[in-house]
Amino acid sequence: MQGTLAVAAAATLSGAGCSRKREGSDVAAEATSSPKLGWAIVGLGKFTTEQLLPAFAQCQRSRLAAFVTGSAEKGTRLAGRYGVDEKSVYSYQTFDKIAQDRNVDVVYVVLPNSMHAEYTQRAFRAGKHVMCEKPMAINEAECSAMIAAGKAAGKRLMIAYRAQFESHNRAAIELVRAGELGRIKLVIADHCRTIDPKDPADQWRVRRALSGGGSLVDIGIYSLQAARYIFGEEPTEVSAQLASTPSDPRFTEVEESALFSLRFPSGGLANCSSSYGTTNVKRYRVIGEKGYAELDPATAYEGNTLRVAKGGAAEARAVPATNQFTAEIDHLSECIQLGKEPRTPGEEGLRDVRIMQAIYASAREGKSVKLT
Ligand code: NAD
């Protein structure tokens, strides 16, 4: 297995999918080096430390190679823990030196949303491939600039839509595509939680300049994604309402709750919600002519469930649990190694940002907005 990967990696890294020119000595080095691509993680916050770093232990094609952090102490401590060379701990100021770090193939941007565009473009300028967290950026212009930078560099750009690599969501997509539920008419999706001003990870989320929006862009995006990947087509019209509890200091800059509906060309409708002021909800239902499927939770880090009802009561569907982060990270490495386009490229992130801008416009203008 390892040998096959090494050959595939060496062959494709010099192929059309990856434009960095390889000198003869580079190719020799690659043939003898590990088949796993080296990943630099930018931003050692809550999501990185609690979910992403541990997930690398199970990766087959990816390994931790560098950290980029505002805290040298944290970078050094985590480097020791995860076997990263201390020389490969960068600050935001020294980040561009990563261009010379031959251990790093991919940069994973896990920063507040408004910083995604800058670090993605700097990573491409450094000659690296990029995984960028959701939402891709805070407006369409930034997304387009990120996509253009990737194309100019000849490098891959993937948006980290982990649910598209999660086994219960994959099973739901497959049973819908196989026609098990008949033609799908409705998707109902809800993603809600309570935002906590004491948690540093929640502080930037309520500052519009850093987040670009409230519950919609942070977790409503999972409802939007579910509607799009279940229907397998693009919405043509959105209509939305936003609300915040009056005088709640958490919601002076961003919305607390969002309700939005999407119209799909095949005659389907999605009814989606997000909130920053309720108990945890991460679920969706898919309702078809012959049955329905229910995922609750649908987008948790683990413990997701799938129930399917056809005729009578809903029955649990046994789906093997896999590590969605490992699958997602290895997917990009595989695409780089084999010269394939990722399942969730920059264009996928741009589509969501465009639809979310239309959702905000609909709420602002009090009317539905057509998407072209
Ligand atoms: P976090 O606040 O825990 O981490 C953000 C990191 O950015 C921290 O290390 C912080 O020090 C650093 N940072 C650098 N400059 C900063 C600045 N000016 N202000 C604030 N922080 C700054 O947040 P998080 O929850 O880890 O989220 C980071 C990104 O990951 C976001 O884009 C978020 O949407 C995404 N995320 C994705 C998932 C998922 O399931 N895919 C889950 C959580 C977060």
CSV table of C-alpha atoms and ligand atoms in Angstrom, one decimal:
chain,number,residue,atom,x,y,z
A,1,MET,CA,0.0,0.0,0.0
A,2,GLN,CA,2.7,2.5,1.0
A,3,GLY,CA,4.8,1.6,-2.0
A,4,THR,CA,1.8,2.1,-4.3
A,5,LEU,CA,1.2,5.5,-2.8
A,6,ALA,CA,4.8,6.6,-3.1
A,7,VAL,CA,4.8,5.8,-6.8
A,8,ALA,CA,1.4,7.5,-7.3
A,9,ALA,CA,2.6,10.5,-5.4
A,10,ALA,CA,5.9,10.8,-7.3
A,11,ALA,CA,4.2,10.3,-10.6
A,12,THR,CA,1.3,12.8,-10.1
A,13,LEU,CA,3.2,15.6,-8.2
A,14,SER,CA,5.1,16.2,-11.4
A,15,GLY,CA,1.9,15.8,-13.5
A,16,ALA,CA,-0.5,18.3,-14.9
A,17,GLY,CA,-2.6,18.7,-11.7
A,18,CYS,CA,0.3,20.3,-9.8
A,19,SER,CA,2.3,23.0,-11.4
A,20,ARG,CA,5.3,23.3,-9.1
A,21,LYS,CA,8.2,22.4,-11.3
A,22,ARG,CA,10.2,19.5,-9.9
A,23,GLU,CA,14.0,19.3,-10.4
A,24,GLY,CA,15.6,15.9,-10.8
A,25,SER,CA,16.9,16.0,-7.2
A,26,ASP,CA,13.3,16.8,-6.0
A,27,VAL,CA,11.9,13.8,-7.7
A,28,ALA,CA,14.6,11.6,-6.2
A,29,ALA,CA,13.9,13.0,-2.7
A,30,GLU,CA,10.2,12.4,-3.2
A,31,ALA,CA,10.6,8.8,-4.2
A,32,THR,CA,12.5,8.0,-1.0
A,33,SER,CA,10.3,10.2,1.4
A,34,SER,CA,7.1,9.4,3.1
A,35,PRO,CA,4.0,9.0,0.9
A,36,LYS,CA,2.1,11.2,3.3
A,37,LEU,CA,1.8,14.8,2.4
A,38,GLY,CA,2.9,17.4,5.0
A,39,TRP,CA,0.2,19.7,6.4
A,40,ALA,CA,0.6,23.1,8.0
A,41,ILE,CA,-2.2,24.1,10.3
A,42,VAL,CA,-2.9,27.8,10.5
A,43,GLY,CA,-4.7,28.7,13.8
A,44,LEU,CA,-4.4,26.5,16.9
A,45,GLY,CA,-7.8,27.3,18.3
A,46,LYS,CA,-10.5,25.2,19.8
A,47,PHE,CA,-11.5,23.3,16.6
A,48,THR,CA,-7.9,22.6,15.6
A,49,THR,CA,-6.8,21.4,19.0
A,50,GLU,CA,-9.9,19.4,19.9
A,51,GLN,CA,-10.8,17.8,16.5
A,52,LEU,CA,-8.3,18.3,13.8
A,53,LEU,CA,-4.9,17.5,15.4
A,54,PRO,CA,-6.0,14.2,16.9
A,55,ALA,CA,-7.6,13.2,13.5
A,56,PHE,CA,-4.2,13.1,11.8
A,57,ALA,CA,-3.2,10.0,13.8
A,58,GLN,CA,-5.5,7.9,11.6
A,59,CYS,CA,-4.6,9.6,8.3
A,60,GLN,CA,-3.1,7.4,5.6
A,61,ARG,CA,-2.0,10.1,3.2
A,62,SER,CA,-1.5,13.2,5.5
A,63,ARG,CA,0.8,14.1,8.4
A,64,LEU,CA,1.3,17.2,10.5
A,65,ALA,CA,4.3,19.1,9.3
A,66,ALA,CA,4.0,22.7,10.6
A,67,PHE,CA,2.0,25.0,12.8
A,68,VAL,CA,1.2,28.7,12.4
A,69,THR,CA,0.2,30.4,15.6
A,70,GLY,CA,0.1,33.7,17.5
A,71,SER,CA,1.5,31.9,20.6
A,72,ALA,CA,5.0,30.5,20.2
A,73,GLU,CA,4.5,28.7,23.6
A,74,LYS,CA,1.4,26.9,22.3
A,75,GLY,CA,3.1,26.1,19.0
A,76,THR,CA,6.1,24.6,20.6
A,77,ARG,CA,4.1,22.6,23.1
A,78,LEU,CA,1.8,21.1,20.4
A,79,ALA,CA,4.8,20.5,18.1
A,80,GLY,CA,6.3,18.3,20.9
A,81,ARG,CA,3.1,16.5,21.4
A,82,TYR,CA,2.4,15.8,17.7
A,83,GLY,CA,6.0,15.2,16.5
A,84,VAL,CA,6.3,18.5,14.5
A,85,ASP,CA,9.8,19.9,14.1
A,86,GLU,CA,10.1,23.1,16.3
A,87,LYS,CA,11.7,24.8,13.3
A,88,SER,CA,8.3,24.4,11.5
A,89,VAL,CA,6.4,26.5,14.1
A,90,TYR,CA,5.6,29.9,12.4
A,91,SER,CA,4.0,33.0,13.6
A,92,TYR,CA,1.5,35.0,11.5
A,93,GLN,CA,4.3,37.4,10.7
A,94,THR,CA,6.8,34.7,9.6
A,95,PHE,CA,4.1,32.6,7.8
A,96,ASP,CA,5.4,33.4,4.3
A,97,LYS,CA,8.7,31.7,5.1
A,98,ILE,CA,6.7,28.4,4.7
A,99,ALA,CA,7.4,28.7,1.0
A,100,GLN,CA,10.9,27.4,1.8
A,101,ASP,CA,9.6,24.6,4.0
A,102,ARG,CA,9.8,21.6,1.8
A,103,ASN,CA,8.1,19.5,4.5
A,104,VAL,CA,4.9,21.4,3.8
A,105,ASP,CA,2.6,20.5,0.9
A,106,VAL,CA,-0.8,21.7,2.1
A,107,VAL,CA,-1.9,24.7,4.3
A,108,TYR,CA,-5.1,24.3,6.4
A,109,VAL,CA,-6.6,27.6,7.3
A,110,VAL,CA,-8.6,27.4,10.6
A,111,LEU,CA,-8.9,31.1,11.5
A,112,PRO,CA,-11.8,33.4,12.0
A,113,ASN,CA,-13.8,33.7,8.8
A,114,SER,CA,-12.6,37.2,7.8
A,115,MET,CA,-9.0,35.9,7.7
A,116,HIS,CA,-9.6,32.9,5.4
A,117,ALA,CA,-9.1,34.9,2.1
A,118,GLU,CA,-5.8,36.5,3.2
A,119,TYR,CA,-4.2,33.3,4.5
A,120,THR,CA,-5.4,31.2,1.6
A,121,GLN,CA,-3.9,33.6,-0.9
A,122,ARG,CA,-0.6,33.8,1.0
A,123,ALA,CA,-0.5,30.0,1.1
A,124,PHE,CA,-0.9,29.9,-2.7
A,125,ARG,CA,1.8,32.5,-3.1
A,126,ALA,CA,4.0,30.2,-1.0
A,127,GLY,CA,3.3,27.4,-3.5
A,128,LYS,CA,1.2,25.3,-1.3
A,129,HIS,CA,-2.2,23.6,-1.7
A,130,VAL,CA,-5.0,24.8,0.6
A,131,MET,CA,-7.8,23.4,2.7
A,132,CYS,CA,-9.9,26.3,4.0
A,133,GLU,CA,-12.5,26.1,6.8
A,134,LYS,CA,-16.2,27.0,6.2
A,135,PRO,CA,-17.6,29.5,5.5
A,136,MET,CA,-15.0,30.0,2.7
A,137,ALA,CA,-14.9,33.8,3.2
A,138,ILE,CA,-17.1,36.7,4.2
A,139,ASN,CA,-18.2,37.8,0.7
A,140,GLU,CA,-18.2,36.5,-2.9
A,141,ALA,CA,-15.3,38.8,-4.1
A,142,GLU,CA,-13.0,37.2,-1.5
A,143,CYS,CA,-14.1,33.7,-2.6
A,144,SER,CA,-13.4,34.5,-6.3
A,145,ALA,CA,-10.0,35.9,-5.4
A,146,MET,CA,-9.1,32.7,-3.5
A,147,ILE,CA,-10.2,30.5,-6.5
A,148,ALA,CA,-8.2,32.7,-8.9
A,149,ALA,CA,-5.1,32.5,-6.7
A,150,GLY,CA,-5.3,28.7,-6.6
A,151,LYS,CA,-5.6,28.6,-10.4
A,152,ALA,CA,-2.7,31.0,-10.8
A,153,ALA,CA,-0.5,28.9,-8.5
A,154,GLY,CA,-1.7,25.6,-10.1
A,155,LYS,CA,-2.7,24.3,-6.7
A,156,ARG,CA,-5.8,22.6,-5.2
A,157,LEU,CA,-8.3,24.5,-3.1
A,158,MET,CA,-10.8,22.5,-1.0
A,159,ILE,CA,-13.4,23.8,1.5
A,160,ALA,CA,-13.6,21.8,4.7
A,161,TYR,CA,-17.2,20.6,4.4
A,162,ARG,CA,-16.7,17.7,6.8
A,163,ALA,CA,-20.4,16.5,6.6
A,164,GLN,CA,-19.8,15.6,3.0
A,165,PHE,CA,-17.2,13.0,4.3
A,166,GLU,CA,-19.3,11.8,7.2
A,167,SER,CA,-20.7,8.2,6.8
A,168,HIS,CA,-24.4,8.9,7.8
A,169,ASN,CA,-24.6,11.8,5.4
A,170,ARG,CA,-23.0,9.8,2.7
A,171,ALA,CA,-25.5,7.0,3.3
A,172,ALA,CA,-28.4,9.5,3.2
A,173,ILE,CA,-27.1,10.9,-0.1
A,174,GLU,CA,-26.8,7.4,-1.5
A,175,LEU,CA,-30.2,6.2,-0.5
A,176,VAL,CA,-31.8,9.3,-2.0
A,177,ARG,CA,-29.8,8.9,-5.3
A,178,ALA,CA,-30.9,5.2,-5.4
A,179,GLY,CA,-34.5,6.3,-5.2
A,180,GLU,CA,-35.3,4.6,-1.9
A,181,LEU,CA,-37.5,7.4,-0.8
A,182,GLY,CA,-39.0,8.2,-4.2
A,183,ARG,CA,-38.8,11.7,-5.5
A,184,ILE,CA,-37.7,14.1,-2.7
A,185,LYS,CA,-40.1,16.9,-2.1
A,186,LEU,CA,-38.9,18.5,1.2
A,187,VAL,CA,-35.7,18.8,3.3
A,188,ILE,CA,-36.1,20.3,6.7
A,189,ALA,CA,-32.8,21.2,8.4
A,190,ASP,CA,-32.0,22.9,11.7
A,191,HIS,CA,-28.7,23.8,13.3
A,192,CYS,CA,-28.8,25.6,16.6
A,193,ARG,CA,-26.7,26.1,19.7
A,194,THR,CA,-26.1,28.7,22.5
A,195,ILE,CA,-23.3,31.1,21.9
A,196,ASP,CA,-21.2,31.7,25.0
A,197,PRO,CA,-19.5,35.1,25.3
A,198,LYS,CA,-17.1,33.6,27.9
A,199,ASP,CA,-15.7,31.1,25.4
A,200,PRO,CA,-12.8,32.7,23.4
A,201,ALA,CA,-13.9,30.7,20.3
A,202,ASP,CA,-17.3,32.4,20.5
A,203,GLN,CA,-16.1,36.0,20.9
A,204,TRP,CA,-15.0,36.6,17.3
A,205,ARG,CA,-18.2,34.9,16.1
A,206,VAL,CA,-20.4,37.8,17.4
A,207,ARG,CA,-18.1,40.5,15.8
A,208,ARG,CA,-19.2,41.0,12.3
A,209,ALA,CA,-15.8,42.2,11.0
A,210,LEU,CA,-14.3,38.8,12.0
A,211,SER,CA,-17.3,36.5,11.3
A,212,GLY,CA,-19.1,38.1,8.4
A,213,GLY,CA,-22.4,37.1,10.0
A,214,GLY,CA,-24.1,35.3,12.8
A,215,SER,CA,-25.7,31.8,13.2
A,216,LEU,CA,-26.4,31.6,9.4
A,217,VAL,CA,-22.8,31.7,8.2
A,218,ASP,CA,-21.5,29.6,11.1
A,219,ILE,CA,-24.0,26.8,11.5
A,220,GLY,CA,-26.9,27.6,9.2
A,221,ILE,CA,-24.4,26.7,6.5
A,222,TYR,CA,-24.8,23.0,7.5
A,223,SER,CA,-28.6,23.3,6.8
A,224,LEU,CA,-27.9,24.9,3.5
A,225,GLN,CA,-25.3,22.3,2.6
A,226,ALA,CA,-27.6,19.4,3.5
A,227,ALA,CA,-30.4,20.8,1.3
A,228,ARG,CA,-28.0,21.2,-1.6
A,229,TYR,CA,-26.3,17.8,-1.3
A,230,ILE,CA,-29.6,15.9,-0.7
A,231,PHE,CA,-31.4,17.5,-3.6
A,232,GLY,CA,-28.2,17.4,-5.7
A,233,GLU,CA,-29.1,20.6,-7.5
A,234,GLU,CA,-28.9,24.3,-7.0
A,235,PRO,CA,-31.7,26.4,-5.5
A,236,THR,CA,-33.3,29.0,-7.8
A,237,GLU,CA,-34.9,31.2,-5.2
A,238,VAL,CA,-34.5,32.0,-1.5
A,239,SER,CA,-36.7,33.7,1.1
A,240,ALA,CA,-35.6,34.5,4.6
A,241,GLN,CA,-36.2,36.1,8.0
A,242,LEU,CA,-33.7,37.0,10.7
A,243,ALA,CA,-34.3,37.7,14.3
A,244,SER,CA,-32.5,38.5,17.5
A,245,THR,CA,-33.7,38.9,21.1
A,246,PRO,CA,-34.0,42.6,21.7
A,247,SER,CA,-31.3,44.0,24.0
A,248,ASP,CA,-29.3,40.8,24.1
A,249,PRO,CA,-25.7,42.2,24.1
A,250,ARG,CA,-24.5,39.1,22.1
A,251,PHE,CA,-26.5,40.1,19.0
A,252,THR,CA,-25.7,43.8,18.4
A,253,GLU,CA,-23.6,43.0,15.3
A,254,VAL,CA,-24.8,39.6,14.0
A,255,GLU,CA,-28.2,37.8,13.8
A,256,GLU,CA,-29.2,35.3,16.5
A,257,SER,CA,-31.6,33.3,14.4
A,258,ALA,CA,-32.2,32.7,10.7
A,259,LEU,CA,-35.1,31.0,8.9
A,260,PHE,CA,-34.8,30.5,5.2
A,261,SER,CA,-36.5,28.5,2.5
A,262,LEU,CA,-35.0,27.4,-0.8
A,263,ARG,CA,-36.8,26.4,-4.0
A,264,PHE,CA,-35.1,23.7,-6.2
A,265,PRO,CA,-35.7,23.2,-9.9
A,266,SER,CA,-37.1,19.7,-9.6
A,267,GLY,CA,-40.0,21.0,-7.5
A,268,GLY,CA,-38.5,20.5,-4.1
A,269,LEU,CA,-38.4,22.9,-1.2
A,270,ALA,CA,-36.1,23.2,1.8
A,271,ASN,CA,-37.0,24.8,5.1
A,272,CYS,CA,-33.9,25.6,7.1
A,273,SER,CA,-33.0,27.2,10.4
A,274,SER,CA,-30.1,28.3,12.5
A,275,SER,CA,-29.9,29.9,15.9
A,276,TYR,CA,-27.3,31.0,18.4
A,277,GLY,CA,-29.8,31.2,21.3
A,278,THR,CA,-31.2,27.7,21.8
A,279,THR,CA,-30.3,24.2,22.9
A,280,ASN,CA,-28.1,22.1,20.6
A,281,VAL,CA,-29.9,20.9,17.4
A,282,LYS,CA,-28.0,19.4,14.4
A,283,ARG,CA,-30.6,17.6,12.4
A,284,TYR,CA,-32.4,17.2,9.1
A,285,ARG,CA,-35.2,15.3,7.6
A,286,VAL,CA,-35.6,14.3,4.0
A,287,ILE,CA,-39.2,13.6,2.9
A,288,GLY,CA,-39.9,11.8,-0.3
A,289,GLU,CA,-42.9,10.2,-2.1
A,290,LYS,CA,-42.2,6.8,-0.7
A,291,GLY,CA,-40.6,7.4,2.7
A,292,TYR,CA,-38.5,9.7,4.8
A,293,ALA,CA,-35.0,9.8,6.3
A,294,GLU,CA,-34.1,11.4,9.5
A,295,LEU,CA,-30.6,12.3,10.7
A,296,ASP,CA,-30.5,13.5,14.3
A,297,PRO,CA,-27.9,14.4,15.0
A,298,ALA,CA,-26.8,14.8,11.5
A,299,THR,CA,-23.6,16.9,11.8
A,300,ALA,CA,-22.2,16.2,15.2
A,301,TYR,CA,-18.5,15.4,15.4
A,302,GLU,CA,-19.5,11.8,16.4
A,303,GLY,CA,-22.7,9.9,17.3
A,304,ASN,CA,-24.7,10.8,14.2
A,305,THR,CA,-27.7,8.6,13.4
A,306,LEU,CA,-29.8,7.7,10.4
A,307,ARG,CA,-33.4,6.5,10.6
A,308,VAL,CA,-35.4,5.6,7.5
A,309,ALA,CA,-39.2,5.1,7.3
A,310,LYS,CA,-41.0,3.5,4.5
A,311,GLY,CA,-44.7,2.8,5.1
A,312,GLY,CA,-44.5,2.1,8.8
A,313,ALA,CA,-42.4,3.3,11.7
A,314,ALA,CA,-38.9,4.6,11.2
A,315,GLU,CA,-36.1,2.1,11.7
A,316,ALA,CA,-32.4,2.8,12.5
A,317,ARG,CA,-30.1,2.2,9.6
A,318,ALA,CA,-26.8,0.7,10.6
A,319,VAL,CA,-24.0,2.9,9.2
A,320,PRO,CA,-20.4,2.2,10.2
A,321,ALA,CA,-19.0,5.2,12.1
A,322,THR,CA,-15.8,6.7,10.5
A,323,ASN,CA,-13.7,9.7,11.4
A,324,GLN,CA,-15.0,12.4,9.1
A,325,PHE,CA,-12.0,14.7,9.7
A,326,THR,CA,-9.5,12.0,8.8
A,327,ALA,CA,-11.6,11.2,5.6
A,328,GLU,CA,-11.8,14.9,4.7
A,329,ILE,CA,-8.1,15.6,5.2
A,330,ASP,CA,-7.0,12.4,3.3
A,331,HIS,CA,-9.4,13.2,0.5
A,332,LEU,CA,-7.5,16.4,-0.3
A,333,SER,CA,-4.1,14.6,-0.1
A,334,GLU,CA,-5.4,11.9,-2.4
A,335,CYS,CA,-6.7,14.5,-4.9
A,336,ILE,CA,-3.3,16.2,-4.9
A,337,GLN,CA,-1.4,12.9,-5.2
A,338,LEU,CA,-3.7,11.5,-8.0
A,339,GLY,CA,-4.3,14.8,-9.8
A,340,LYS,CA,-8.1,14.9,-9.1
A,341,GLU,CA,-10.5,17.7,-8.3
A,342,PRO,CA,-11.7,17.7,-4.6
A,343,ARG,CA,-15.4,16.9,-3.9
A,344,THR,CA,-15.7,20.3,-2.3
A,345,PRO,CA,-13.6,22.7,-4.2
A,346,GLY,CA,-13.5,26.5,-3.9
A,347,GLU,CA,-16.4,26.8,-6.3
A,348,GLU,CA,-18.6,24.9,-3.8
A,349,GLY,CA,-17.7,27.4,-1.0
A,350,LEU,CA,-18.4,30.3,-3.3
A,351,ARG,CA,-21.9,28.9,-4.1
A,352,ASP,CA,-22.8,28.8,-0.4
A,353,VAL,CA,-21.5,32.3,0.2
A,354,ARG,CA,-23.5,33.6,-2.8
A,355,ILE,CA,-26.7,31.9,-1.5
A,356,MET,CA,-26.1,33.2,2.0
A,357,GLN,CA,-25.7,36.7,0.7
A,358,ALA,CA,-29.0,36.2,-1.1
A,359,ILE,CA,-30.6,35.0,2.2
A,360,TYR,CA,-29.4,38.2,3.9
A,361,ALA,CA,-30.7,40.3,1.0
A,362,SER,CA,-34.1,38.5,1.2
A,363,ALA,CA,-34.4,39.2,4.9
A,364,ARG,CA,-33.3,42.8,4.5
A,365,GLU,CA,-35.7,43.5,1.6
A,366,GLY,CA,-38.6,41.5,2.9
A,367,LYS,CA,-39.1,39.6,-0.3
A,368,SER,CA,-37.8,36.4,-2.0
A,369,VAL,CA,-34.6,36.7,-4.1
A,370,LYS,CA,-34.1,34.8,-7.3
A,371,LEU,CA,-30.7,33.0,-7.8
A,372,THR,CA,-29.3,32.8,-11.3
B,1,NAD,P1,-11.1,29.7,17.7
B,1,NAD,O1,-11.3,31.0,18.1
B,1,NAD,O2,-11.0,28.6,18.7
B,1,NAD,O3,-9.8,29.6,16.8
B,1,NAD,C1,-9.4,30.7,16.0
B,1,NAD,C2,-7.8,30.7,16.0
B,1,NAD,O4,-7.5,31.9,15.2
B,1,NAD,C3,-7.3,30.9,17.4
B,1,NAD,O5,-6.1,30.1,17.5
B,1,NAD,C4,-6.9,32.4,17.4
B,1,NAD,O6,-5.8,32.7,18.3
B,1,NAD,C5,-6.5,32.7,16.0
B,1,NAD,N1,-6.6,34.1,15.6
B,1,NAD,C6,-5.7,34.7,14.9
B,1,NAD,N2,-6.0,36.0,14.7
B,1,NAD,C7,-7.2,36.2,15.4
B,1,NAD,C8,-8.0,37.3,15.6
B,1,NAD,N3,-7.8,38.5,15.1
B,1,NAD,N4,-9.1,37.1,16.3
B,1,NAD,C9,-9.5,35.9,16.8
B,1,NAD,N5,-8.7,34.8,16.7
B,1,NAD,C10,-7.6,35.0,16.0
B,1,NAD,O7,-12.2,29.3,16.6
B,1,NAD,P2,-12.6,27.9,16.0
B,1,NAD,O8,-13.9,27.5,16.5
B,1,NAD,O9,-11.5,27.0,16.0
B,1,NAD,O10,-12.9,28.4,14.4
B,1,NAD,C11,-11.9,28.6,13.5
B,1,NAD,C12,-12.5,28.3,12.1
B,1,NAD,O11,-12.9,27.0,12.0
B,1,NAD,C13,-13.7,29.1,11.7
B,1,NAD,O12,-13.7,29.5,10.3
B,1,NAD,C14,-14.9,28.2,11.9
B,1,NAD,O13,-16.0,28.4,11.1
B,1,NAD,C15,-14.2,26.9,11.6
B,1,NAD,N6,-14.8,25.7,12.3
B,1,NAD,C16,-15.3,24.7,11.6
B,1,NAD,C17,-15.9,23.6,12.2
B,1,NAD,C18,-16.3,22.4,11.5
B,1,NAD,O14,-17.0,21.6,12.0
B,1,NAD,N7,-15.9,22.4,10.2
B,1,NAD,C19,-16.0,23.6,13.6
B,1,NAD,C20,-15.6,24.7,14.4
B,1,NAD,C21,-15.0,25.8,13.7
